Amino acid sequence: MEPRPSLVAFLQRYQDLATYQDSHINLIKDLLVYAESIESTLRAENTELAQRVHERNLDYEDATRSRRELQQRIHALETQLETSILTNEQIKNSNSYVVVLIDGDGLIFKPELIQQGLAGGKKAAYALRSAILGQCGPHGNEIGVLAQVYLNLAGLSKAMRRDGCLENESNLKDFTLGFTQAKATFDFVDVGHGKERADNKIKEMTKWHLRNHNCKQVILGISHDAGYAPFLDELFQEDSVQHQITILEGVPVVRELRAIGANILNLNSILFRSEKLVDRVSESASSESFGSPFTPVPATPVVEHNKPATPTIEMKPVMPAVPAISAVPAFPVTVPTPPVVRATATTSNSVASIDSIGSSEPQTPSSASAASTSTPAATTYAKAIKSATPPPPPPVIKLPAHTKAALQQQPSSRASHKTPNKPKPVPWNPGPRGLDPPLQVSQSALDNLKKRKDSNKLCNNHYLRGPCSKGDSCNFEHNYKPTKEELVAIAFLTRLNPCSGGQECDVDDCIYGHHCPSVINGACTHPYCKFDKEDHPPGTKIKAHHKGSHDR
């Protein structure tokens, strides 16, 4: 029989059950506390999320409203921009014009027009306007033409009379009045005597018109003058300007301007002469002296068969080129006979010796010939100034002090005893500019300069005419300090390059040659002479010609 459990056992069992129930109750309490904490956390997060959703809704509504306002503003600005562009185009094209700026000392109207005086000036103005508008195509009726001719009236009258194409100076004055009176926008401007006065006006007016949006084309009558090349080269750095400038050709465009690549318009068939003015008075004197008769050249235009008779020009799309220029009347040709001046045995185109700087007294032929063989003394090099005294005797070239360089003074000597039965020969007279003063060059200094190559070469302009206008962009040396002998050698080498203006050059400080300096005993000794045949004395034996250009 099993023993009965004791009371202690029941008590133990009761304590175990109570412990179990307490743990169960504690578990439930802990679960309730945990659930309550989770609920409070979730409630806080839910409240925060709800607030954030509310804020995002407000932001969305604000963004929507702002976007609509921005769209409205954009639409208004687009409408305003279209209106502004249309208005701007209307303003730019409402008063469109073409301006013609002519250097009248080099681009010269036909003599037959000038001979007609007032009536000829009006015909020239109408013909010029018709020719320019003829290049504008269907837009010709909407475009105005401005024309301004800058010149030294007194100087041009004198030059034309010496050329023989002008009999009466009053005809030229009346011609300018007729040209000015024909159209309100056409003017002849007499700038008087002075270096580059017309050039400066043309350059400033060109820059002014290029800044004006109404100006569709600037036509420059400067084909004869290489001095405009640096100015145009600077302007052509802007692509928009390249199609806005045209060169009006009278005499053939010089190589420096042609190299720039500008449009060229030729109106020689109706308006301008294609030949430069020459001093036929001096030529007649030289011809008389050398025993050859002088035949005056008629002032009629030269027909160039290798060029089209119809001028063409490349302009902007608003001004398409039209190849035909018509309705220009043919003018009667009056050929004046130039005066002939007989030269005497003492007439010469002498060169002033270095000690004659600042003096107007010319050398005699004997002193000039002796000066070319004597040993010179130190002096300075700079500009060559033409004498204002008309031939005979021919003008005297003077060499004023400008650079701290040394040329050499050449003392004059008496000529040898003249042969009784043989007349004294008259020195060669190449033209108005005359002969450049001779230079006595040190061979060692010349060799030192010839050793320099490429960018190490000395800049001629910098050392002979003052600081180089190109500055640091110049490709040649500026910092070297040449000796007096080297400066003379620089001048000598520079003169081997012919001046583009030739005997018509009016640049006071021109450093280039106006006749061949390499002629010795009737022969040109330079193996590749750049000078033309007429730049040598008559009868000179020339080995070869090599057309070159100076770039410094």
mmCIF file of N, CA, C and O in Angstrom, residues 64-120:
data_model
loop_
_atom_site.group_PDB
_atom_site.id
_atom_site.type_symbol
_atom_site.label_atom_id
_atom_site.label_comp_id
_atom_site.label_asym_id
_atom_site.label_seq_id
_atom_site.Cartn_x
_atom_site.Cartn_y
_atom_site.Cartn_z
ATOM 1 N N THR A 64 3.192 74.123 -57.878
ATOM 2 C CA THR A 64 2.275 74.171 -59.017
ATOM 3 C C THR A 64 1.902 75.609 -59.353
ATOM 4 O O THR A 64 1.893 76.016 -60.522
ATOM 5 N N ARG A 65 1.616 76.376 -58.319
ATOM 6 C CA ARG A 65 1.254 77.781 -58.538
ATOM 7 C C ARG A 65 2.436 78.568 -59.117
ATOM 8 O O ARG A 65 2.268 79.363 -60.053
ATOM 9 N N SER A 66 3.637 78.317 -58.575
ATOM 10 C CA SER A 66 4.830 79.013 -59.081
ATOM 11 C C SER A 66 5.129 78.634 -60.528
ATOM 12 O O SER A 66 5.513 79.484 -61.346
ATOM 13 N N ARG A 67 4.973 77.354 -60.844
ATOM 14 C CA ARG A 67 5.223 76.915 -62.215
ATOM 15 C C ARG A 67 4.268 77.583 -63.188
ATOM 16 O O ARG A 67 4.674 78.011 -64.278
ATOM 17 N N ARG A 68 3.045 77.688 -62.784
ATOM 18 C CA ARG A 68 2.079 78.342 -63.668
ATOM 19 C C ARG A 68 2.428 79.824 -63.857
ATOM 20 O O ARG A 68 2.362 80.351 -64.982
ATOM 21 N N GLU A 69 2.822 80.461 -62.759
ATOM 22 C CA GLU A 69 3.218 81.869 -62.877
ATOM 23 C C GLU A 69 4.457 82.024 -63.757
ATOM 24 O O GLU A 69 4.549 82.950 -64.574
ATOM 25 N N LEU A 70 5.434 81.090 -63.569
ATOM 26 C CA LEU A 70 6.649 81.138 -64.384
ATOM 27 C C LEU A 70 6.335 80.918 -65.858
ATOM 28 O O LEU A 70 6.912 81.585 -66.743
ATOM 29 N N GLN A 71 5.450 79.967 -66.158
ATOM 30 C CA GLN A 71 5.053 79.734 -67.534
ATOM 31 C C GLN A 71 4.413 80.976 -68.141
ATOM 32 O O GLN A 71 4.682 81.325 -69.305
ATOM 33 N N GLN A 72 3.604 81.640 -67.363
ATOM 34 C CA GLN A 72 2.988 82.869 -67.858
ATOM 35 C C GLN A 72 4.043 83.950 -68.131
ATOM 36 O O GLN A 72 3.988 84.645 -69.149
ATOM 37 N N ARG A 73 5.029 84.063 -67.218
ATOM 38 C CA ARG A 73 6.087 85.057 -67.411
ATOM 39 C C ARG A 73 6.941 84.716 -68.629
ATOM 40 O O ARG A 73 7.331 85.590 -69.419
ATOM 41 N N ILE A 74 7.262 83.407 -68.779
ATOM 42 C CA ILE A 74 8.058 82.987 -69.934
ATOM 43 C C ILE A 74 7.318 83.306 -71.236
ATOM 44 O O ILE A 74 7.903 83.801 -72.202
ATOM 45 N N HIS A 75 6.060 83.019 -71.254
ATOM 46 C CA HIS A 75 5.274 83.312 -72.453
ATOM 47 C C HIS A 75 5.271 84.811 -72.748
ATOM 48 O O HIS A 75 5.425 85.223 -73.911
ATOM 49 N N ALA A 76 5.138 85.617 -71.681
ATOM 50 C CA ALA A 76 5.142 87.074 -71.877
ATOM 51 C C ALA A 76 6.513 87.556 -72.378
ATOM 52 O O ALA A 76 6.597 88.411 -73.271
ATOM 53 N N LEU A 77 7.601 86.983 -71.811
ATOM 54 C CA LEU A 77 8.947 87.382 -72.241
ATOM 55 C C LEU A 77 9.226 86.934 -73.677
ATOM 56 O O LEU A 77 9.888 87.658 -74.437
ATOM 57 N N GLU A 78 8.762 85.742 -74.038
ATOM 58 C CA GLU A 78 8.947 85.297 -75.420
ATOM 59 C C GLU A 78 8.229 86.226 -76.391
ATOM 60 O O GLU A 78 8.767 86.580 -77.445
ATOM 61 N N THR A 79 7.042 86.619 -76.025
ATOM 62 C CA THR A 79 6.309 87.556 -76.875
ATOM 63 C C THR A 79 7.030 88.899 -76.980
ATOM 64 O O THR A 79 7.157 89.484 -78.060
ATOM 65 N N GLN A 80 7.560 89.357 -75.831
ATOM 66 C CA GLN A 80 8.295 90.624 -75.819
ATOM 67 C C GLN A 80 9.580 90.521 -76.643
ATOM 68 O O GLN A 80 9.952 91.461 -77.357
ATOM 69 N N LEU A 81 10.288 89.353 -76.537
ATOM 70 C CA LEU A 81 11.518 89.163 -77.296
ATOM 71 C C LEU A 81 11.242 89.151 -78.795
ATOM 72 O O LEU A 81 11.981 89.769 -79.586
ATOM 73 N N GLU A 82 10.216 88.460 -79.209
ATOM 74 C CA GLU A 82 9.865 88.440 -80.621
ATOM 75 C C GLU A 82 9.542 89.841 -81.122
ATOM 76 O O GLU A 82 9.965 90.232 -82.223
ATOM 77 N N THR A 83 8.827 90.588 -80.296
ATOM 78 C CA THR A 83 8.511 91.969 -80.686
ATOM 79 C C THR A 83 9.774 92.815 -80.782
ATOM 80 O O THR A 83 9.935 93.615 -81.712
ATOM 81 N N SER A 84 10.691 92.624 -79.806
ATOM 82 C CA SER A 84 11.940 93.400 -79.808
ATOM 83 C C SER A 84 12.796 93.060 -81.026
ATOM 84 O O SER A 84 13.385 93.960 -81.657
ATOM 85 N N ILE A 85 12.888 91.753 -81.348
ATOM 86 C CA ILE A 85 13.678 91.349 -82.518
ATOM 87 C C ILE A 85 13.085 91.942 -83.790
ATOM 88 O O ILE A 85 13.807 92.469 -84.652
ATOM 89 N N LEU A 86 11.773 91.875 -83.908
ATOM 90 C CA LEU A 86 11.121 92.435 -85.087
ATOM 91 C C LEU A 86 11.336 93.937 -85.179
ATOM 92 O O LEU A 86 11.653 94.477 -86.242
ATOM 93 N N THR A 87 11.210 94.611 -84.020
ATOM 94 C CA THR A 87 11.425 96.061 -84.003
ATOM 95 C C THR A 87 12.871 96.404 -84.340
ATOM 96 O O THR A 87 13.145 97.352 -85.086
ATOM 97 N N ASN A 88 13.812 95.619 -83.781
ATOM 98 C CA ASN A 88 15.234 95.860 -84.052
ATOM 99 C C ASN A 88 15.553 95.683 -85.531
ATOM 100 O O ASN A 88 16.295 96.477 -86.128
ATOM 101 N N GLU A 89 15.010 94.626 -86.147
ATOM 102 C CA GLU A 89 15.230 94.420 -87.571
ATOM 103 C C GLU A 89 14.636 95.549 -88.393
ATOM 104 O O GLU A 89 15.231 95.996 -89.386
ATOM 105 N N GLN A 90 13.470 96.018 -87.968
ATOM 106 C CA GLN A 90 12.857 97.129 -88.687
ATOM 107 C C GLN A 90 13.699 98.389 -88.571
ATOM 108 O O GLN A 90 13.874 99.132 -89.538
ATOM 109 N N ILE A 91 14.272 98.613 -87.350
ATOM 110 C CA ILE A 91 15.115 99.798 -87.149
ATOM 111 C C ILE A 91 16.394 99.677 -87.967
ATOM 112 O O ILE A 91 16.837 100.646 -88.606
ATOM 113 N N LYS A 92 17.004 98.476 -87.964
ATOM 114 C CA LYS A 92 18.259 98.291 -88.690
ATOM 115 C C LYS A 92 18.078 98.451 -90.198
ATOM 116 O O LYS A 92 18.982 98.918 -90.889
ATOM 117 N N ASN A 93 16.918 98.061 -90.704
ATOM 118 C CA ASN A 93 16.703 98.098 -92.144
ATOM 119 C C ASN A 93 15.863 99.285 -92.602
ATOM 120 O O ASN A 93 15.636 99.447 -93.802
ATOM 121 N N SER A 94 15.422 100.105 -91.648
ATOM 122 C CA SER A 94 14.559 101.225 -92.039
ATOM 123 C C SER A 94 15.345 102.336 -92.715
ATOM 124 O O SER A 94 14.823 103.068 -93.534
ATOM 125 N N ASN A 95 16.648 102.486 -92.361
ATOM 126 C CA ASN A 95 17.452 103.566 -92.923
ATOM 127 C C ASN A 95 18.797 103.006 -93.374
ATOM 128 O O ASN A 95 19.847 103.567 -93.083
ATOM 129 N N SER A 96 18.758 101.899 -94.117
ATOM 130 C CA SER A 96 19.986 101.246 -94.553
ATOM 131 C C SER A 96 20.716 102.121 -95.578
ATOM 132 O O SER A 96 20.086 102.820 -96.371
ATOM 133 N N TYR A 97 22.037 102.061 -95.523
ATOM 134 C CA TYR A 97 22.808 102.863 -96.469
ATOM 135 C C TYR A 97 24.159 102.212 -96.736
ATOM 136 O O TYR A 97 24.635 101.366 -95.977
ATOM 137 N N VAL A 98 24.759 102.620 -97.846
ATOM 138 C CA VAL A 98 26.121 102.238 -98.221
ATOM 139 C C VAL A 98 26.936 103.519 -98.259
ATOM 140 O O VAL A 98 26.500 104.529 -98.806
ATOM 141 N N VAL A 99 28.126 103.495 -97.653
ATOM 142 C CA VAL A 99 28.977 104.688 -97.631
ATOM 143 C C VAL A 99 30.212 104.447 -98.496
ATOM 144 O O VAL A 99 30.815 103.376 -98.462
ATOM 145 N N VAL A 100 30.527 105.441 -99.316
ATOM 146 C CA VAL A 100 31.698 105.386 -100.194
ATOM 147 C C VAL A 100 32.682 106.455 -99.720
ATOM 148 O O VAL A 100 32.369 107.645 -99.744
ATOM 149 N N LEU A 101 33.852 106.027 -99.268
ATOM 150 C CA LEU A 101 34.894 106.943 -98.784
ATOM 151 C C LEU A 101 36.082 106.856 -99.740
ATOM 152 O O LEU A 101 36.679 105.789 -99.903
ATOM 153 N N ILE A 102 36.403 107.966 -100.385
ATOM 154 C CA ILE A 102 37.402 107.974 -101.461
ATOM 155 C C ILE A 102 38.573 108.872 -101.089
ATOM 156 O O ILE A 102 38.379 110.012 -100.653
ATOM 157 N N ASP A 103 39.771 108.341 -101.245
ATOM 158 C CA ASP A 103 40.993 109.145 -101.154
ATOM 159 C C ASP A 103 41.206 109.782 -102.526
ATOM 160 O O ASP A 103 41.741 109.173 -103.443
ATOM 161 N N GLY A 104 40.742 111.021 -102.665
ATOM 162 C CA GLY A 104 40.728 111.671 -103.970
ATOM 163 C C GLY A 104 42.084 112.013 -104.527
ATOM 164 O O GLY A 104 42.189 112.354 -105.712
ATOM 165 N N ASP A 105 43.144 111.943 -103.726
ATOM 166 C CA ASP A 105 44.478 112.215 -104.248
ATOM 167 C C ASP A 105 45.020 111.045 -105.057
ATOM 168 O O ASP A 105 45.975 111.211 -105.826
ATOM 169 N N GLY A 106 44.425 109.847 -104.883
ATOM 170 C CA GLY A 106 44.916 108.678 -105.603
ATOM 171 C C GLY A 106 43.876 108.051 -106.507
ATOM 172 O O GLY A 106 44.201 107.516 -107.568
ATOM 173 N N LEU A 107 42.579 108.100 -106.093
ATOM 174 C CA LEU A 107 41.494 107.585 -106.924
ATOM 175 C C LEU A 107 40.884 108.784 -107.645
ATOM 176 O O LEU A 107 40.142 109.567 -107.063
ATOM 177 N N ILE A 108 41.208 108.927 -108.921
ATOM 178 C CA ILE A 108 40.905 110.155 -109.665
ATOM 179 C C ILE A 108 39.841 109.869 -110.722
ATOM 180 O O ILE A 108 39.896 108.857 -111.429
ATOM 181 N N PHE A 109 38.854 110.766 -110.799
ATOM 182 C CA PHE A 109 37.804 110.629 -111.790
ATOM 183 C C PHE A 109 38.378 110.846 -113.194
ATOM 184 O O PHE A 109 39.437 111.444 -113.387
ATOM 185 N N LYS A 110 37.652 110.365 -114.172
ATOM 186 C CA LYS A 110 38.097 110.473 -115.554
ATOM 187 C C LYS A 110 38.284 111.938 -115.945
ATOM 188 O O LYS A 110 37.447 112.785 -115.631
ATOM 189 N N PRO A 111 39.364 112.261 -116.663
ATOM 190 C CA PRO A 111 39.599 113.651 -117.066
ATOM 191 C C PRO A 111 38.478 114.233 -117.907
ATOM 192 O O PRO A 111 38.165 115.416 -117.802
ATOM 193 N N GLU A 112 37.832 113.385 -118.743
ATOM 194 C CA GLU A 112 36.765 113.915 -119.579
ATOM 195 C C GLU A 112 35.566 114.377 -118.758
ATOM 196 O O GLU A 112 34.813 115.256 -119.182
ATOM 197 N N LEU A 113 35.368 113.775 -117.588
ATOM 198 C CA LEU A 113 34.323 114.263 -116.683
ATOM 199 C C LEU A 113 34.748 115.567 -116.026
ATOM 200 O O LEU A 113 33.956 116.507 -115.903
ATOM 201 N N ILE A 114 35.997 115.609 -115.581
ATOM 202 C CA ILE A 114 36.486 116.806 -114.895
ATOM 203 C C ILE A 114 36.496 118.000 -115.841
ATOM 204 O O ILE A 114 36.200 119.125 -115.445
ATOM 205 N N GLN A 115 36.802 117.760 -117.120
ATOM 206 C CA GLN A 115 36.843 118.858 -118.082
ATOM 207 C C GLN A 115 35.470 119.518 -118.225
ATOM 208 O O GLN A 115 35.372 120.689 -118.592
ATOM 209 N N GLN A 116 34.389 118.793 -117.936
ATOM 210 C CA GLN A 116 33.045 119.349 -118.061
ATOM 211 C C GLN A 116 32.644 120.201 -116.866
ATOM 212 O O GLN A 116 31.550 120.757 -116.839
ATOM 213 N N GLY A 117 33.507 120.283 -115.858
ATOM 214 C CA GLY A 117 33.264 121.160 -114.725
ATOM 215 C C GLY A 117 32.035 120.780 -113.928
ATOM 216 O O GLY A 117 31.881 119.624 -113.503
ATOM 217 N N LEU A 118 31.139 121.744 -113.720
ATOM 218 C CA LEU A 118 29.961 121.542 -112.880
ATOM 219 C C LEU A 118 29.095 120.395 -113.387
ATOM 220 O O LEU A 118 28.662 119.531 -112.616
ATOM 221 N N ALA A 119 28.842 120.375 -114.691
ATOM 222 C CA ALA A 119 28.003 119.316 -115.259
ATOM 223 C C ALA A 119 28.677 117.955 -115.118
ATOM 224 O O ALA A 119 28.017 116.949 -114.827
ATOM 225 N N GLY A 120 30.009 117.916 -115.300
ATOM 226 C CA GLY A 120 30.712 116.651 -115.156
ATOM 227 C C GLY A 120 30.659 116.118 -113.741
ATOM 228 O O GLY A 120 30.550 114.912 -113.524
#
